mmCIF file of C-alpha atoms in Angstrom:
data_model
loop_
_atom_site.group_PDB
_atom_site.id
_atom_site.type_symbol
_atom_site.label_atom_id
_atom_site.label_comp_id
_atom_site.label_asym_id
_atom_site.label_seq_id
_atom_site.Cartn_x
_atom_site.Cartn_y
_atom_site.Cartn_z
ATOM 1 C CA MET A 24 96.163 67.279 116.832
ATOM 2 C CA LYS A 25 96.561 71.027 117.985
ATOM 3 C CA ASN A 26 97.439 73.418 116.497
ATOM 4 C CA ASN A 27 101.095 74.359 115.868
ATOM 5 C CA PHE A 28 100.608 75.696 112.207
ATOM 6 C CA GLN A 29 103.431 78.025 111.138
ATOM 7 C CA GLU A 30 102.422 81.868 111.104
ATOM 8 C CA ARG A 31 101.503 82.957 107.522
ATOM 9 C CA PHE A 32 101.186 86.602 106.337
ATOM 10 C CA LEU A 33 98.916 87.453 102.951
ATOM 11 C CA LEU A 34 98.508 90.415 102.410
ATOM 12 C CA SER A 35 96.169 89.799 99.185
ATOM 13 C CA LEU A 36 93.628 89.260 102.342
ATOM 14 C CA CYS A 37 94.076 91.977 103.863
ATOM 15 C CA SER A 38 91.807 94.566 103.479
ATOM 16 C CA GLU A 39 92.482 97.632 106.700
ATOM 17 C CA GLU A 40 95.160 99.254 108.016
ATOM 18 C CA GLU A 41 96.544 102.252 106.809
ATOM 19 C CA ASN A 42 100.201 100.229 106.985
ATOM 20 C CA ILE A 43 99.399 97.448 105.027
ATOM 21 C CA GLN A 44 97.671 100.155 101.894
ATOM 22 C CA ILE A 45 100.627 101.739 101.675
ATOM 23 C CA VAL A 46 102.380 98.458 101.040
ATOM 24 C CA LYS A 47 99.815 96.122 99.194
ATOM 25 C CA THR A 48 100.322 99.323 96.882
ATOM 26 C CA ILE A 49 104.410 99.357 97.009
ATOM 27 C CA LEU A 50 104.135 95.338 95.971
ATOM 28 C CA ARG A 51 101.217 95.917 93.302
ATOM 29 C CA SER A 52 102.249 94.271 90.774
ATOM 30 C CA PRO A 53 104.143 91.517 92.293
ATOM 31 C CA LEU A 54 101.047 90.846 94.898
ATOM 32 C CA GLY A 55 99.722 90.575 91.084
ATOM 33 C CA LEU A 56 100.982 88.328 90.112
ATOM 34 C CA ALA A 57 101.105 86.255 93.067
ATOM 35 C CA GLN A 58 97.080 86.169 92.464
ATOM 36 C CA GLU A 59 98.167 85.595 88.851
ATOM 37 C CA ILE A 60 99.646 82.548 89.803
ATOM 38 C CA ILE A 61 97.087 81.520 91.773
ATOM 39 C CA ARG A 62 93.831 81.531 89.188
ATOM 40 C CA LEU A 63 95.995 79.420 87.105
ATOM 41 C CA LEU A 64 96.223 77.101 90.157
ATOM 42 C CA PHE A 65 92.563 76.653 90.892
ATOM 43 C CA ASP A 66 91.701 77.488 88.099
ATOM 44 C CA ASN A 67 93.916 74.896 86.042
ATOM 45 C CA ASN A 68 94.495 77.003 83.494
ATOM 46 C CA PHE A 69 98.251 76.433 82.885
ATOM 47 C CA LYS A 70 98.022 74.762 79.491
ATOM 48 C CA GLU A 71 96.706 78.433 78.017
ATOM 49 C CA VAL A 72 100.048 79.449 79.809
ATOM 50 C CA LYS A 73 101.639 76.797 77.517
ATOM 51 C CA ASP A 74 99.800 78.197 74.711
ATOM 52 C CA ASN A 75 100.527 81.597 74.281
ATOM 53 C CA LEU A 76 104.365 80.631 73.714
ATOM 54 C CA ASP A 77 105.884 81.525 70.903
ATOM 55 C CA SER A 78 107.343 79.364 67.814
ATOM 56 C CA ILE A 79 110.829 80.593 68.629
ATOM 57 C CA LYS A 80 110.751 79.467 71.927
ATOM 58 C CA GLN A 81 108.875 76.103 71.041
ATOM 59 C CA PHE A 82 111.441 75.183 68.632
ATOM 60 C CA VAL A 83 114.343 76.602 70.577
ATOM 61 C CA ALA A 84 113.809 75.353 73.761
ATOM 62 C CA GLY A 85 112.528 71.984 72.810
ATOM 63 C CA ILE A 86 109.023 71.708 73.338
ATOM 64 C CA THR A 87 107.906 71.172 69.519
ATOM 65 C CA ARG A 88 110.275 68.846 69.823
ATOM 66 C CA SER A 89 109.106 66.956 73.484
ATOM 67 C CA GLU A 90 105.226 67.561 72.578
ATOM 68 C CA SER A 91 105.906 64.656 69.205
ATOM 69 C CA LEU A 92 106.872 62.389 71.895
ATOM 70 C CA GLY A 93 104.484 63.006 75.055
ATOM 71 C CA GLN A 94 102.275 60.516 73.501
ATOM 72 C CA ASN A 95 104.228 57.571 75.081
ATOM 73 C CA TYR A 96 106.480 58.837 77.214
ATOM 74 C CA SER A 97 104.954 61.026 80.457
ATOM 75 C CA LEU A 98 108.070 62.674 80.801
ATOM 76 C CA ALA A 99 108.444 64.620 77.828
ATOM 77 C CA LYS A 100 104.595 65.418 77.512
ATOM 78 C CA PHE A 101 104.716 67.222 81.026
ATOM 79 C CA TYR A 102 108.043 69.316 80.007
ATOM 80 C CA PRO A 103 105.448 72.225 77.508
ATOM 81 C CA TYR A 104 103.716 72.561 80.622
ATOM 82 C CA LEU A 105 107.146 72.889 82.684
ATOM 83 C CA PHE A 106 108.577 75.343 80.750
ATOM 84 C CA SER A 107 106.276 77.642 79.498
ATOM 85 C CA PHE A 108 104.764 78.545 83.446
ATOM 86 C CA HIS A 109 108.441 78.828 84.877
ATOM 87 C CA GLN A 110 109.233 81.566 81.666
ATOM 88 C CA PHE A 111 105.361 83.129 82.815
ATOM 89 C CA VAL A 112 106.326 83.656 86.178
ATOM 90 C CA HIS A 113 110.204 84.516 85.751
ATOM 91 C CA SER A 114 109.350 86.700 82.391
ATOM 92 C CA SER A 115 106.497 89.496 84.864
ATOM 93 C CA TYR A 116 108.792 88.702 88.058
ATOM 94 C CA ARG A 117 111.940 90.968 85.906
ATOM 95 C CA ALA A 118 109.005 93.107 84.535
ATOM 96 C CA ARG A 119 107.700 94.083 87.448
ATOM 97 C CA GLN A 120 110.661 93.484 90.379
ATOM 98 C CA GLY A 121 112.743 97.093 89.869
ATOM 99 C CA LYS A 122 110.180 99.292 90.484
ATOM 100 C CA THR A 123 109.881 98.237 93.999
ATOM 101 C CA LEU A 124 111.837 101.293 96.070
ATOM 102 C CA GLU A 125 110.476 103.926 93.775
ATOM 103 C CA GLU A 126 106.649 103.004 94.601
ATOM 104 C CA LEU A 127 108.024 102.388 98.267
ATOM 105 C CA PHE A 128 109.407 106.292 98.040
ATOM 106 C CA LYS A 129 106.443 107.485 96.452
ATOM 107 C CA GLU A 130 103.925 106.588 98.359
ATOM 108 C CA VAL A 131 105.756 107.724 101.583
ATOM 109 C CA ILE A 132 106.249 111.121 99.926
ATOM 110 C CA ARG A 133 102.333 111.583 99.395
ATOM 111 C CA ARG A 134 101.481 109.758 102.694
ATOM 112 C CA ALA A 135 103.712 112.551 104.448
ATOM 113 C CA ASN A 136 102.040 115.319 102.970
ATOM 114 C CA LYS A 137 99.406 114.892 100.291
ATOM 115 C CA ASP A 138 99.199 118.399 99.051
ATOM 116 C CA PHE A 139 103.034 117.612 97.735
ATOM 117 C CA VAL A 140 102.793 116.436 93.784
ATOM 118 C CA VAL A 141 103.990 112.685 92.549
ATOM 119 C CA PRO A 142 103.822 111.716 89.355
ATOM 120 C CA ASP A 143 103.712 108.423 88.043
ATOM 121 C CA LYS A 144 103.769 109.497 84.283
ATOM 122 C CA GLU A 145 106.626 110.223 82.666
ATOM 123 C CA LYS A 146 105.198 113.481 81.083
ATOM 124 C CA ASP A 147 104.532 114.449 84.821
ATOM 125 C CA LYS A 148 107.473 114.017 85.935
ATOM 126 C CA HIS A 149 108.852 116.226 82.329
ATOM 127 C CA ALA A 150 106.560 119.226 83.495
ATOM 128 C CA VAL A 151 107.671 119.433 87.124
ATOM 129 C CA MET A 152 111.079 119.731 86.514
ATOM 130 C CA SER A 153 110.415 121.872 83.527
ATOM 131 C CA GLU A 154 109.240 124.151 86.379
ATOM 132 C CA VAL A 155 113.113 123.972 87.605
ATOM 133 C CA PHE A 156 115.355 124.275 84.636
ATOM 134 C CA LYS A 157 113.515 126.231 81.215
ATOM 135 C CA GLY A 158 113.017 124.237 78.240
ATOM 136 C CA TYR A 159 113.823 120.617 79.824
ATOM 137 C CA ASP A 160 113.842 118.092 77.514
ATOM 138 C CA SER A 161 115.530 115.418 78.949
ATOM 139 C CA ARG A 162 114.390 112.309 77.478
ATOM 140 C CA LEU A 163 116.039 110.345 80.715
ATOM 141 C CA ASP A 164 114.000 108.604 83.274
ATOM 142 C CA ILE A 165 114.361 109.693 87.244
ATOM 143 C CA ASP A 166 113.284 106.780 89.465
ATOM 144 C CA VAL A 167 111.352 109.793 92.056
ATOM 145 C CA VAL A 168 109.764 113.727 91.080
ATOM 146 C CA ALA A 169 108.126 115.318 93.841
ATOM 147 C CA LYS A 170 107.207 119.051 94.087
ATOM 148 C CA LYS A 171 106.242 119.964 97.541
ATOM 149 C CA SER A 172 105.766 123.586 95.707
ATOM 150 C CA LYS A 173 106.526 125.486 92.358
ATOM 151 C CA GLY A 174 109.422 125.539 92.018
ATOM 152 C CA LYS A 175 110.624 122.681 94.974
ATOM 153 C CA VAL A 176 111.459 120.125 93.290
ATOM 154 C CA LEU A 177 112.676 116.669 94.725
ATOM 155 C CA ALA A 178 114.664 114.040 92.014
ATOM 156 C CA LEU A 179 115.551 110.848 93.251
ATOM 157 C CA GLN A 180 117.845 108.715 91.491
ATOM 158 C CA LEU A 181 117.540 104.573 93.919
ATOM 159 C CA ARG A 182 120.197 102.089 92.758
ATOM 160 C CA SER A 183 119.547 98.844 95.788
ATOM 161 C CA ARG A 184 123.059 98.738 96.120
ATOM 162 C CA ASP A 185 126.591 99.410 94.656
ATOM 163 C CA ASP A 186 127.999 97.075 93.147
ATOM 164 C CA THR A 187 125.446 95.856 90.675
ATOM 165 C CA GLY A 188 126.232 98.137 87.366
ATOM 166 C CA GLY A 189 129.920 99.074 85.414
ATOM 167 C CA THR A 190 130.627 102.870 85.078
ATOM 168 C CA THR A 191 128.239 103.126 82.354
ATOM 169 C CA ALA A 192 125.801 102.773 84.778
ATOM 170 C CA LYS A 193 127.359 104.149 87.597
ATOM 171 C CA GLY A 194 127.583 107.563 85.887
ATOM 172 C CA SER A 195 124.130 107.561 84.694
ATOM 173 C CA LEU A 196 122.454 108.314 88.152
ATOM 174 C CA VAL A 197 123.221 111.888 87.200
ATOM 175 C CA GLU A 198 122.564 112.033 83.790
ATOM 176 C CA ALA A 199 119.400 113.362 83.207
ATOM 177 C CA LEU A 200 120.592 116.094 85.356
ATOM 178 C CA ARG A 201 124.080 116.571 83.101
ATOM 179 C CA ARG A 202 121.516 116.997 80.334
ATOM 180 C CA VAL A 203 120.188 120.496 81.040
ATOM 181 C CA MET A 204 122.760 121.664 83.140
ATOM 182 C CA LYS A 205 123.443 124.236 80.994
ATOM 183 C CA LYS A 206 120.167 125.544 81.059
ATOM 184 C CA ASN A 207 119.060 128.267 82.702
ATOM 185 C CA VAL A 208 117.133 127.491 86.175
ATOM 186 C CA GLU A 209 114.416 129.476 86.757
ATOM 187 C CA LYS A 210 114.112 132.132 88.651
ATOM 188 C CA ASP A 211 113.907 130.823 92.569
ATOM 189 C CA THR A 212 113.514 127.326 91.952
ATOM 190 C CA ASP A 213 114.843 124.621 94.327
ATOM 191 C CA LEU A 214 116.289 121.395 93.412
ATOM 192 C CA PHE A 215 117.504 118.818 95.740
ATOM 193 C CA TYR A 216 118.434 116.357 92.795
ATOM 194 C CA LEU A 217 119.109 112.869 95.448
ATOM 195 C CA ILE A 218 121.479 109.441 94.221
ATOM 196 C CA GLY A 219 120.775 107.120 96.476
ATOM 197 C CA ILE A 220 122.708 103.627 96.987
ATOM 198 C CA TRP A 221 120.204 101.080 99.317
ATOM 199 C CA ASP A 222 122.764 98.398 100.654
ATOM 200 C CA LYS A 223 126.076 99.012 100.792
ATOM 201 C CA ILE A 224 127.805 96.224 100.422
ATOM 202 C CA LYS A 225 131.696 97.167 98.975
ATOM 203 C CA SER A 226 133.842 100.229 100.279
ATOM 204 C CA ASN A 227 135.509 100.184 97.227
ATOM 205 C CA GLN A 228 132.846 100.785 94.950
ATOM 206 C CA LYS A 229 131.458 104.638 96.744
ATOM 207 C CA ASN A 230 135.516 105.987 95.371
ATOM 208 C CA ILE A 231 134.500 104.452 91.753
ATOM 209 C CA THR A 232 130.758 105.615 91.749
ATOM 210 C CA ILE A 233 131.468 108.933 93.189
ATOM 211 C CA SER A 234 134.309 109.398 90.308
ATOM 212 C CA LYS A 235 132.294 108.720 87.406
ATOM 213 C CA ILE A 236 129.413 111.025 88.795
ATOM 214 C CA TYR A 237 132.386 113.112 88.638
ATOM 215 C CA GLU A 238 133.250 112.464 85.786
ATOM 216 C CA ALA A 239 129.220 113.037 83.958
ATOM 217 C CA LEU A 240 129.077 116.264 85.191
ATOM 218 C CA GLU A 241 132.443 118.400 85.456
ATOM 219 C CA PRO A 242 132.115 119.433 81.927
ATOM 220 C CA TYR A 243 128.623 121.038 82.486
ATOM 221 C CA PHE A 244 129.660 122.488 85.899
ATOM 222 C CA GLN A 245 128.700 126.632 85.411
ATOM 223 C CA LYS A 246 132.024 127.303 88.268
ATOM 224 C CA PRO A 247 134.857 125.402 88.333
ATOM 225 C CA ILE A 248 135.016 122.328 90.953
ATOM 226 C CA THR A 249 137.840 120.685 91.984
ATOM 227 C CA LYS A 250 137.759 116.677 91.980
ATOM 228 C CA GLU A 251 138.718 116.412 94.760
ATOM 229 C CA PHE A 252 135.942 119.109 97.344
ATOM 230 C CA PHE A 253 133.647 116.829 95.417
ATOM 231 C CA ILE A 254 134.349 113.573 96.446
ATOM 232 C CA GLU A 255 135.086 115.742 100.108
ATOM 233 C CA ASN A 256 131.784 116.906 99.739
ATOM 234 C CA ILE A 257 128.618 115.166 97.675
ATOM 235 C CA GLU A 258 127.659 113.019 100.904
ATOM 236 C CA LYS A 259 127.048 116.869 102.823
ATOM 237 C CA GLY A 260 125.477 117.883 99.555
ATOM 238 C CA ILE A 261 126.950 120.082 97.193
ATOM 239 C CA ASN A 262 125.264 123.083 95.338
ATOM 240 C CA LEU A 263 125.711 122.492 91.758
ATOM 241 C CA HIS A 264 124.814 126.571 90.337
ATOM 242 C CA LYS A 265 122.039 127.940 92.130
ATOM 243 C CA GLY A 266 118.859 126.359 92.862
ATOM 244 C CA VAL A 267 120.152 122.957 92.084
ATOM 245 C CA LYS A 268 122.122 121.450 94.838
ATOM 246 C CA LEU A 269 123.274 117.420 94.543
ATOM 247 C CA LYS A 270 123.464 115.040 97.492
ATOM 248 C CA LEU A 271 124.455 111.485 97.674
ATOM 249 C CA ALA A 272 123.062 109.246 100.104
ATOM 250 C CA TYR A 273 124.469 105.465 100.831
ATOM 251 C CA GLY A 274 121.994 103.821 103.190
ATOM 252 C CA ASP A 275 118.360 102.964 103.604
ATOM 253 C CA LYS A 276 118.352 105.684 106.901
ATOM 254 C CA GLU A 277 120.559 108.145 105.034
ATOM 255 C CA ILE A 278 117.837 108.139 102.601
ATOM 256 C CA VAL A 279 114.886 108.567 104.692
ATOM 257 C CA LYS A 280 117.014 111.220 105.895
ATOM 258 C CA ASN A 281 117.121 112.788 102.889
ATOM 259 C CA VAL A 282 114.335 112.301 101.961
ATOM 260 C CA SER A 283 112.311 113.323 105.825
ATOM 261 C CA GLU A 284 114.674 116.302 105.493
ATOM 262 C CA TRP A 285 113.404 118.215 102.497
ATOM 263 C CA VAL A 286 110.080 116.920 103.049
ATOM 264 C CA GLY A 287 109.407 119.001 106.360
ATOM 265 C CA GLU A 288 109.154 119.285 109.873
ATOM 266 C CA ASP A 289 105.258 118.847 109.895
ATOM 267 C CA THR A 290 105.271 115.726 108.723
ATOM 268 C CA LYS A 291 104.501 111.835 109.337
ATOM 269 C CA LEU A 292 107.948 110.774 107.036
ATOM 270 C CA ASP A 293 110.339 108.991 109.316
ATOM 271 C CA TYR A 294 112.419 106.368 109.313
ATOM 272 C CA SER A 295 110.411 104.124 112.644
ATOM 273 C CA ASP A 296 107.993 104.990 109.765
ATOM 274 C CA MET A 297 109.818 103.073 107.000
ATOM 275 C CA GLU A 298 111.258 100.410 108.994
ATOM 276 C CA LYS A 299 107.534 99.299 110.120
ATOM 277 C CA ILE A 300 106.529 99.567 106.557
ATOM 278 C CA ILE A 301 110.303 97.361 105.006
ATOM 279 C CA ASP A 302 109.336 95.004 107.479
ATOM 280 C CA THR A 303 106.162 94.711 105.688
ATOM 281 C CA LEU A 304 107.009 94.190 102.413
ATOM 282 C CA GLU A 305 109.573 91.997 103.987
ATOM 283 C CA SER A 306 107.264 89.260 105.882
ATOM 284 C CA SER A 307 104.771 88.862 102.844
ATOM 285 C CA ASP A 308 103.894 85.304 102.137
ATOM 286 C CA ASP A 309 101.933 85.489 98.735
ATOM 287 C CA LEU A 310 104.551 85.129 96.086
ATOM 288 C CA TRP A 311 106.578 82.590 97.544
ATOM 289 C CA LEU A 312 103.934 80.586 98.745
ATOM 290 C CA ALA A 313 101.942 80.801 95.180
ATOM 291 C CA TYR A 314 104.962 80.140 93.361
ATOM 292 C CA VAL A 315 106.133 76.707 95.329
ATOM 293 C CA ILE A 316 102.387 75.471 95.329
ATOM 294 C CA ALA A 317 101.797 76.076 92.401
ATOM 295 C CA SER A 318 104.440 74.524 91.191
ATOM 296 C CA LEU A 319 104.349 71.367 93.541
ATOM 297 C CA GLU A 320 100.383 71.209 92.251
ATOM 298 C CA LEU A 321 101.598 71.504 88.128
ATOM 299 C CA GLU A 322 103.534 68.544 87.977
ATOM 300 C CA ASN A 323 101.337 66.259 90.357
ATOM 301 C CA ILE A 324 98.503 66.907 87.508
ATOM 302 C CA GLU A 325 100.595 67.054 84.606
ATOM 303 C CA LEU A 326 102.290 64.992 85.022
ATOM 304 C CA LYS A 327 100.848 62.286 87.931
ATOM 305 C CA ASN A 328 97.653 62.894 87.125
ATOM 306 C CA ILE A 329 96.560 64.246 90.771
ATOM 307 C CA ASN A 330 94.541 66.797 90.966
ATOM 308 C CA ASN A 331 95.202 67.849 95.359
ATOM 309 C CA ILE A 332 92.942 71.316 93.912
ATOM 310 C CA GLU A 333 89.668 69.495 93.264
ATOM 311 C CA TYR A 334 90.364 66.981 96.173
ATOM 312 C CA LEU A 335 90.669 70.150 98.523
ATOM 313 C CA ASN A 336 87.166 71.819 96.903
ATOM 314 C CA GLU A 337 85.682 68.475 97.457
ATOM 315 C CA LEU A 338 86.378 68.342 101.266
ATOM 316 C CA LEU A 339 85.469 71.917 101.857
ATOM 317 C CA LYS A 340 81.861 71.444 100.195
ATOM 318 C CA ASP A 341 80.997 69.783 103.627
ATOM 319 C CA GLU A 342 82.353 72.503 105.787
ATOM 320 C CA LYS A 343 80.332 75.413 106.405
ATOM 321 C CA TYR A 344 82.386 78.860 106.249
ATOM 322 C CA ASP A 345 81.915 82.360 105.511
ATOM 323 C CA THR A 346 84.722 84.699 105.021
ATOM 324 C CA SER A 347 82.436 87.748 103.927
ATOM 325 C CA ASN A 348 82.558 89.741 106.405
ATOM 326 C CA PHE A 349 86.884 88.961 107.131
ATOM 327 C CA LYS A 350 89.173 92.394 106.243
ATOM 328 C CA LEU A 351 92.387 90.899 108.450
ATOM 329 C CA ASN A 352 95.067 88.471 107.604
ATOM 330 C CA GLU A 353 94.392 87.165 110.600
ATOM 331 C CA GLU A 354 90.818 86.054 110.384
ATOM 332 C CA TYR A 355 91.592 83.706 107.170
ATOM 333 C CA LEU A 356 94.327 82.285 108.494
ATOM 334 C CA LYS A 357 92.927 81.535 112.257
ATOM 335 C CA LEU A 358 89.515 79.666 109.819
ATOM 336 C CA ALA A 359 91.996 77.820 107.261
ATOM 337 C CA ASN A 360 94.253 76.610 110.341
ATOM 338 C CA GLU A 361 90.634 75.230 111.688
ATOM 339 C CA LEU A 362 89.519 73.381 108.467
ATOM 340 C CA ALA A 363 92.993 71.963 108.426
ATOM 341 C CA LEU A 364 92.773 70.318 111.475
ATOM 342 C CA LYS A 365 88.855 69.431 110.147
ATOM 343 C CA ILE A 366 90.040 68.480 106.838
ATOM 344 C CA ILE A 367 93.786 65.923 107.321
ATOM 345 C CA PRO A 368 92.022 63.159 109.448
ATOM 346 C CA LYS A 369 89.540 62.718 106.659
ATOM 347 C CA TRP A 370 92.846 63.135 102.997
ATOM 348 C CA ASP A 371 93.204 59.536 102.758
ATOM 349 C CA LYS A 372 94.761 60.253 99.324
ATOM 350 C CA ASP A 373 98.911 60.009 99.093
ATOM 351 C CA SER A 374 98.789 62.470 97.145
ATOM 352 C CA LEU A 375 100.972 65.777 99.303
ATOM 353 C CA PRO A 376 104.857 66.019 97.308
ATOM 354 C CA VAL A 377 105.674 66.428 101.374
ATOM 355 C CA SER A 378 106.877 63.586 103.639
ATOM 356 C CA THR A 379 106.063 64.438 107.427
ATOM 357 C CA MET A 380 102.867 64.686 109.185
ATOM 358 C CA SER A 381 103.352 68.145 109.704
ATOM 359 C CA GLU A 382 104.453 69.236 106.320
ATOM 360 C CA LYS A 383 101.419 67.587 105.219
ATOM 361 C CA ALA A 384 99.866 69.911 107.647
ATOM 362 C CA HIS A 385 100.813 72.180 106.711
ATOM 363 C CA TYR A 386 100.880 72.254 103.357
ATOM 364 C CA ILE A 387 96.657 71.766 103.846
ATOM 365 C CA ARG A 388 96.216 74.199 105.395
ATOM 366 C CA ASP A 389 98.351 76.301 102.642
ATOM 367 C CA LEU A 390 95.975 75.635 100.130
ATOM 368 C CA ILE A 391 93.199 76.558 101.776
ATOM 369 C CA LEU A 392 94.994 80.255 102.312
ATOM 370 C CA LEU A 393 94.939 80.093 98.472
ATOM 371 C CA ARG A 394 91.956 79.221 97.860
ATOM 372 C CA PHE A 395 90.412 82.023 100.338
ATOM 373 C CA VAL A 396 93.679 84.467 98.347
ATOM 374 C CA HIS A 397 91.268 82.712 94.596
ATOM 375 C CA ASP A 398 87.960 83.033 95.963
ATOM 376 C CA ILE A 399 88.447 86.624 97.142
ATOM 377 C CA SER A 400 90.185 88.125 93.915
#
C-alpha cells in the first residue's frame, strides 16, 4: 500500500520551533483538554467521568433511569457514558475558549520586547492601571494590560466579532475606563485604551457599537465631546483628556497595527509574524482528532464491547521504534505512517468505525498519533 496519507499537525508533538512554542502557550488550555481526552481514551477512564456527574444531572438528564434499564438493554447502559463524556468535553471547552485572543496578544507583546510588563493576574493588572489613575479601583476585567515603562500603558479590550452581545455588552467595552474617568491621571502617564473587534461581520453593528460606547462614556467626559465628533474620530483615536487616548480598531490587521505602533519600531511585532502564528493556530489537529476518535471508541468500548486501543497496543508490541529523541511533528507523523502501513495488513478485526480502505488506513494512523501524544503527555 502506498503512503497517501493526509497530513496531520499535532502541537502536542512539537517541542522546538519558536513560533510553535508561542502557539502552544496561547492554546495551552485547549491543548490540555485534547490531552485529557486522549488520556481518557488510552487509559479507558470513561467510567471515572461518568461517576463524576453530579446528582442533579443524573436525574434531570435521565441517567438514573437509563442505568436502571441498562441490565437488559445495552443502549440504556451506554447512555450514561455517552452523556457524561460529551458533557465533560463541552463544559471544559466552554471554560477554555474565551481566553485565546487574550493569550495571543499577551504572548506576542511579551516576545516583542522582553522588558515589557504583561500581567496575567487581575491584581497585577490593577497595579499597572494604578500607575495611570490615582486610586484606581475598578474591579472590572481588562483583557490585556501591558506596560513598557512607568505610566506608559496599553489597555486592550477584545471581542471576536461585533454582532454578538446586546447593547449592554457593547457599552461594557469601556466599563473599566468609565468607572475611573473622574479620577486624576498621574503626572507623565500615557494610557492607550484600545478596543479591538477581530472580525467585522455586519456593517450596521459598527455604528451601534460606537454609539453605545459614547453613551457609556459621555457623562464622564472632562471636556465636551459631541457624538458626531466621537463617531467620526474614534477609529483615528480620541484624547479623552490629558494622558488618556481611546481608539477603536476593526479587523485583525488594524488591531495588530495599533498594538505594533504602541509597542514601537524597534521591536519584532508585525502583521506577517502574527499571520504565521494565526495560521499555525488554525492548522492544529489536536482537539478535533482526539474528540472525534474518543467519541467513536467510547461507543465501541461501551456499546459494542470492542476495544481498538487494546488491539492497537497488541499489534504495536511487535514493532520496534524509538521516539525518545523526536522533537518535531513531522518525525512522529513519518513514523506513524510507516507503522500504519505495517499494521494495516495485520488488522483482521472488523472493528473500525469507518468503511473505505483509505479511511481505515487513516483511522489506524491517527490512533497511532494519539498513542504518541499519550506516551509523552
